[in-house]
Amino acid sequence: MGNETSLPMELCSNFDADEIRRLGKRFRKLDLDNSGALSIDEFMSLPELQQNPLVQRVIDIFDEDGNGEVDFKEFIQGVSQFSVKGDKESKLRFAFRIYDMDNDGYISNGELFQVLKMMVGNNLKDAQLQQIVDKTILFADKDEDGKINFDEFCSAVRSYPEVPAGHGTALTVWK
């Protein structure tokens, strides 16, 4: 990654040139087929991601062009959101996007159910999970339109100070 590649990435991320170079090495190591992009299988080659039920959602969000793979620019922009230098607003926006599966700007009852189901698997019966989802919507949906917009999401997450802002699993504490 030369300066001509890393300079624009510095402008669209929370990383400096040295961090981008290090991430470039990591990216190339993960890019097992040398295609210049990471597939779900290549991401899953990381042991720390193999048990994470939200990996596919994270990849979907990183994959800005929707081609099913994450290129280096998408990788840098995506990982940048997790940087300690990143602002809370970006972290909250990322967490919101985990739940907003159809990217319409709202978290619906069905979307919240689907994402929480990914997290809890079969540890809860669907009826129990639906109760949690319904209570969450009632708690967070201040304008009573049956769905959660970004501002409502932020207010709900911030009302739980023991949960760090930006952690997508924050909604699971609403029981």
mmCIF file of C-alpha atoms in Angstrom:
data_model
loop_
_atom_site.group_PDB
_atom_site.id
_atom_site.type_symbol
_atom_site.label_atom_id
_atom_site.label_comp_id
_atom_site.label_asym_id
_atom_site.label_seq_id
_atom_site.Cartn_x
_atom_site.Cartn_y
_atom_site.Cartn_z
ATOM 1 C CA MET A 1 0.000 0.000 0.000
ATOM 2 C CA GLY A 2 1.803 3.117 -1.185
ATOM 3 C CA ASN A 3 1.196 6.669 -0.067
ATOM 4 C CA GLU A 4 -1.151 7.240 -2.972
ATOM 5 C CA THR A 5 -3.383 4.461 -1.611
ATOM 6 C CA SER A 6 -3.139 5.231 2.084
ATOM 7 C CA LEU A 7 -3.550 9.018 1.956
ATOM 8 C CA PRO A 8 -7.225 8.983 0.934
ATOM 9 C CA MET A 9 -7.851 6.217 3.476
ATOM 10 C CA GLU A 10 -6.410 8.393 6.235
ATOM 11 C CA LEU A 11 -9.008 10.990 5.331
ATOM 12 C CA CYS A 12 -11.925 8.532 5.457
ATOM 13 C CA SER A 13 -10.856 6.628 8.583
ATOM 14 C CA ASN A 14 -9.606 7.082 12.130
ATOM 15 C CA PHE A 15 -6.200 5.595 11.274
ATOM 16 C CA ASP A 16 -2.869 7.186 10.466
ATOM 17 C CA ALA A 17 -0.650 5.989 7.603
ATOM 18 C CA ASP A 18 1.323 3.569 9.798
ATOM 19 C CA GLU A 19 -1.859 1.969 11.159
ATOM 20 C CA ILE A 20 -3.220 1.627 7.626
ATOM 21 C CA ARG A 21 -0.009 -0.104 6.531
ATOM 22 C CA ARG A 22 -0.288 -2.561 9.445
ATOM 23 C CA LEU A 23 -3.941 -3.202 8.654
ATOM 24 C CA GLY A 24 -2.928 -3.725 5.023
ATOM 25 C CA LYS A 25 -0.572 -6.516 6.082
ATOM 26 C CA ARG A 26 -3.337 -8.108 8.141
ATOM 27 C CA PHE A 27 -5.785 -7.748 5.249
ATOM 28 C CA ARG A 28 -3.396 -9.405 2.783
ATOM 29 C CA LYS A 29 -2.807 -12.252 5.239
ATOM 30 C CA LEU A 30 -6.580 -12.809 5.494
ATOM 31 C CA ASP A 31 -7.039 -12.583 1.714
ATOM 32 C CA LEU A 32 -6.269 -16.278 1.204
ATOM 33 C CA ASP A 33 -7.116 -16.319 -2.514
ATOM 34 C CA ASN A 34 -5.285 -13.022 -3.220
ATOM 35 C CA SER A 35 -8.420 -11.576 -4.820
ATOM 36 C CA GLY A 36 -8.027 -8.165 -3.192
ATOM 37 C CA ALA A 37 -11.225 -8.685 -1.210
ATOM 38 C CA LEU A 38 -12.303 -10.731 1.797
ATOM 39 C CA SER A 39 -15.127 -13.255 1.575
ATOM 40 C CA ILE A 40 -17.144 -14.550 4.528
ATOM 41 C CA ASP A 41 -14.987 -17.700 4.518
ATOM 42 C CA GLU A 42 -11.812 -15.642 4.722
ATOM 43 C CA PHE A 43 -13.213 -13.639 7.648
ATOM 44 C CA MET A 44 -14.203 -16.900 9.308
ATOM 45 C CA SER A 45 -10.590 -18.096 9.139
ATOM 46 C CA LEU A 46 -10.077 -15.899 12.212
ATOM 47 C CA PRO A 47 -10.744 -18.112 15.252
ATOM 48 C CA GLU A 48 -12.041 -15.131 17.251
ATOM 49 C CA LEU A 49 -14.839 -14.622 14.708
ATOM 50 C CA GLN A 50 -15.896 -18.230 14.229
ATOM 51 C CA GLN A 51 -18.297 -18.210 17.166
ATOM 52 C CA ASN A 52 -19.606 -14.680 16.639
ATOM 53 C CA PRO A 53 -23.234 -14.883 15.486
ATOM 54 C CA LEU A 54 -23.158 -11.365 14.031
ATOM 55 C CA VAL A 55 -20.191 -11.768 11.673
ATOM 56 C CA GLN A 56 -22.424 -11.885 8.593
ATOM 57 C CA ARG A 57 -24.225 -8.691 9.664
ATOM 58 C CA VAL A 58 -20.898 -6.922 10.239
ATOM 59 C CA ILE A 59 -19.647 -8.018 6.818
ATOM 60 C CA ASP A 60 -22.905 -6.856 5.226
ATOM 61 C CA ILE A 61 -22.341 -3.411 6.757
ATOM 62 C CA PHE A 62 -18.652 -3.275 5.789
ATOM 63 C CA ASP A 63 -19.580 -4.304 2.210
ATOM 64 C CA GLU A 64 -20.676 -0.861 1.005
ATOM 65 C CA ASP A 65 -21.017 -1.838 -2.663
ATOM 66 C CA GLY A 66 -23.027 -4.983 -1.867
ATOM 67 C CA ASN A 67 -20.893 -7.380 -3.924
ATOM 68 C CA GLY A 68 -20.602 -9.934 -1.104
ATOM 69 C CA GLU A 69 -16.948 -9.230 -0.365
ATOM 70 C CA VAL A 70 -15.042 -6.567 1.558
ATOM 71 C CA ASP A 71 -12.274 -4.784 -0.347
ATOM 72 C CA PHE A 72 -9.437 -2.957 1.415
ATOM 73 C CA LYS A 73 -11.118 0.459 1.434
ATOM 74 C CA GLU A 74 -14.326 -1.048 2.855
ATOM 75 C CA PHE A 75 -12.229 -2.956 5.393
ATOM 76 C CA ILE A 76 -10.444 0.204 6.571
ATOM 77 C CA GLN A 77 -13.673 2.203 6.755
ATOM 78 C CA GLY A 78 -15.436 -0.612 8.604
ATOM 79 C CA VAL A 79 -12.688 -1.368 11.110
ATOM 80 C CA SER A 80 -12.244 2.371 11.656
ATOM 81 C CA GLN A 81 -15.648 2.467 13.321
ATOM 82 C CA PHE A 82 -14.277 0.290 16.127
ATOM 83 C CA SER A 83 -11.202 2.466 16.679
ATOM 84 C CA VAL A 84 -10.726 4.090 20.073
ATOM 85 C CA LYS A 85 -10.313 7.314 18.080
ATOM 86 C CA GLY A 86 -13.802 6.877 16.664
ATOM 87 C CA ASP A 87 -16.611 9.032 17.978
ATOM 88 C CA LYS A 88 -19.612 7.666 19.878
ATOM 89 C CA GLU A 89 -21.987 8.757 17.127
ATOM 90 C CA SER A 90 -20.230 6.506 14.584
ATOM 91 C CA LYS A 91 -20.234 3.573 16.983
ATOM 92 C CA LEU A 92 -23.936 4.058 17.695
ATOM 93 C CA ARG A 93 -24.668 4.365 13.971
ATOM 94 C CA PHE A 94 -22.814 1.084 13.350
ATOM 95 C CA ALA A 95 -24.693 -0.679 16.168
ATOM 96 C CA PHE A 96 -27.980 0.656 14.775
ATOM 97 C CA ARG A 97 -27.125 -0.699 11.321
ATOM 98 C CA ILE A 98 -26.620 -4.178 12.809
ATOM 99 C CA TYR A 99 -30.324 -4.184 13.684
ATOM 100 C CA ASP A 100 -31.615 -2.196 10.675
ATOM 101 C CA MET A 101 -31.329 -5.141 8.315
ATOM 102 C CA ASP A 102 -33.189 -3.605 5.371
ATOM 103 C CA ASN A 103 -31.374 -0.278 5.775
ATOM 104 C CA ASP A 104 -34.581 1.765 5.810
ATOM 105 C CA GLY A 105 -33.575 3.856 8.832
ATOM 106 C CA TYR A 106 -35.741 1.943 11.303
ATOM 107 C CA ILE A 107 -35.483 -1.157 13.453
ATOM 108 C CA SER A 108 -38.733 -3.055 13.068
ATOM 109 C CA ASN A 109 -40.108 -5.693 15.404
ATOM 110 C CA GLY A 110 -39.124 -8.385 12.898
ATOM 111 C CA GLU A 111 -35.583 -7.071 12.448
ATOM 112 C CA LEU A 112 -35.007 -6.873 16.182
ATOM 113 C CA PHE A 113 -36.313 -10.425 16.544
ATOM 114 C CA GLN A 114 -34.024 -11.713 13.759
ATOM 115 C CA VAL A 115 -30.864 -10.118 15.168
ATOM 116 C CA LEU A 116 -31.578 -11.159 18.749
ATOM 117 C CA LYS A 117 -32.321 -14.677 17.477
ATOM 118 C CA MET A 118 -28.869 -14.702 15.873
ATOM 119 C CA MET A 119 -27.403 -13.817 19.260
ATOM 120 C CA VAL A 120 -29.352 -16.155 21.519
ATOM 121 C CA GLY A 121 -29.799 -19.055 19.112
ATOM 122 C CA ASN A 122 -32.003 -21.701 20.694
ATOM 123 C CA ASN A 123 -31.333 -20.587 24.273
ATOM 124 C CA LEU A 124 -34.738 -18.902 24.365
ATOM 125 C CA LYS A 125 -38.036 -20.078 22.951
ATOM 126 C CA ASP A 126 -39.363 -17.868 20.171
ATOM 127 C CA ALA A 127 -42.274 -16.777 22.389
ATOM 128 C CA GLN A 128 -39.846 -15.649 25.117
ATOM 129 C CA LEU A 129 -37.716 -13.800 22.605
ATOM 130 C CA GLN A 130 -40.794 -12.140 21.098
ATOM 131 C CA GLN A 131 -41.751 -10.864 24.567
ATOM 132 C CA ILE A 132 -38.309 -9.260 24.912
ATOM 133 C CA VAL A 133 -38.636 -7.737 21.441
ATOM 134 C CA ASP A 134 -42.116 -6.365 22.178
ATOM 135 C CA LYS A 135 -40.974 -4.852 25.495
ATOM 136 C CA THR A 136 -37.936 -3.341 23.803
ATOM 137 C CA ILE A 137 -40.060 -1.712 21.112
ATOM 138 C CA LEU A 138 -42.463 -0.356 23.748
ATOM 139 C CA PHE A 139 -39.545 1.024 25.780
ATOM 140 C CA ALA A 140 -37.613 2.610 22.918
ATOM 141 C CA ASP A 141 -40.358 3.683 20.490
ATOM 142 C CA LYS A 142 -41.065 7.195 21.799
ATOM 143 C CA ASP A 143 -43.143 8.334 18.816
ATOM 144 C CA GLU A 144 -45.222 5.129 18.980
ATOM 145 C CA ASP A 145 -44.934 4.293 15.286
ATOM 146 C CA GLY A 146 -44.109 0.648 16.023
ATOM 147 C CA LYS A 147 -40.437 0.878 15.098
ATOM 148 C CA ILE A 148 -37.211 2.380 16.440
ATOM 149 C CA ASN A 149 -35.472 5.207 14.588
ATOM 150 C CA PHE A 150 -31.833 6.177 15.146
ATOM 151 C CA ASP A 151 -32.565 8.893 17.731
ATOM 152 C CA GLU A 152 -34.790 6.522 19.712
ATOM 153 C CA PHE A 153 -32.094 3.849 19.529
ATOM 154 C CA CYS A 154 -29.471 6.277 20.855
ATOM 155 C CA SER A 155 -31.730 7.394 23.701
ATOM 156 C CA ALA A 156 -32.459 3.804 24.672
ATOM 157 C CA VAL A 157 -28.795 2.748 24.587
ATOM 158 C CA ARG A 158 -27.715 5.825 26.545
ATOM 159 C CA SER A 159 -30.309 5.108 29.221
ATOM 160 C CA TYR A 160 -28.197 2.082 30.195
ATOM 161 C CA PRO A 161 -24.909 3.646 31.339
ATOM 162 C CA GLU A 162 -23.403 0.275 32.310
ATOM 163 C CA VAL A 163 -23.440 -0.752 28.634
ATOM 164 C CA PRO A 164 -20.734 1.047 26.607
ATOM 165 C CA ALA A 165 -22.244 3.088 23.800
ATOM 166 C CA GLY A 166 -21.830 1.453 20.433
ATOM 167 C CA HIS A 167 -22.124 -2.143 21.559
ATOM 168 C CA GLY A 168 -24.781 -3.706 19.361
ATOM 169 C CA THR A 169 -25.769 -6.166 22.050
ATOM 170 C CA ALA A 170 -27.015 -3.336 24.267
ATOM 171 C CA LEU A 171 -30.601 -4.116 23.289
ATOM 172 C CA THR A 172 -30.379 -7.509 24.979
ATOM 173 C CA VAL A 173 -30.454 -5.855 28.411
ATOM 174 C CA TRP A 174 -34.036 -4.657 27.902
ATOM 175 C CA LYS A 175 -35.895 -7.459 29.607
#
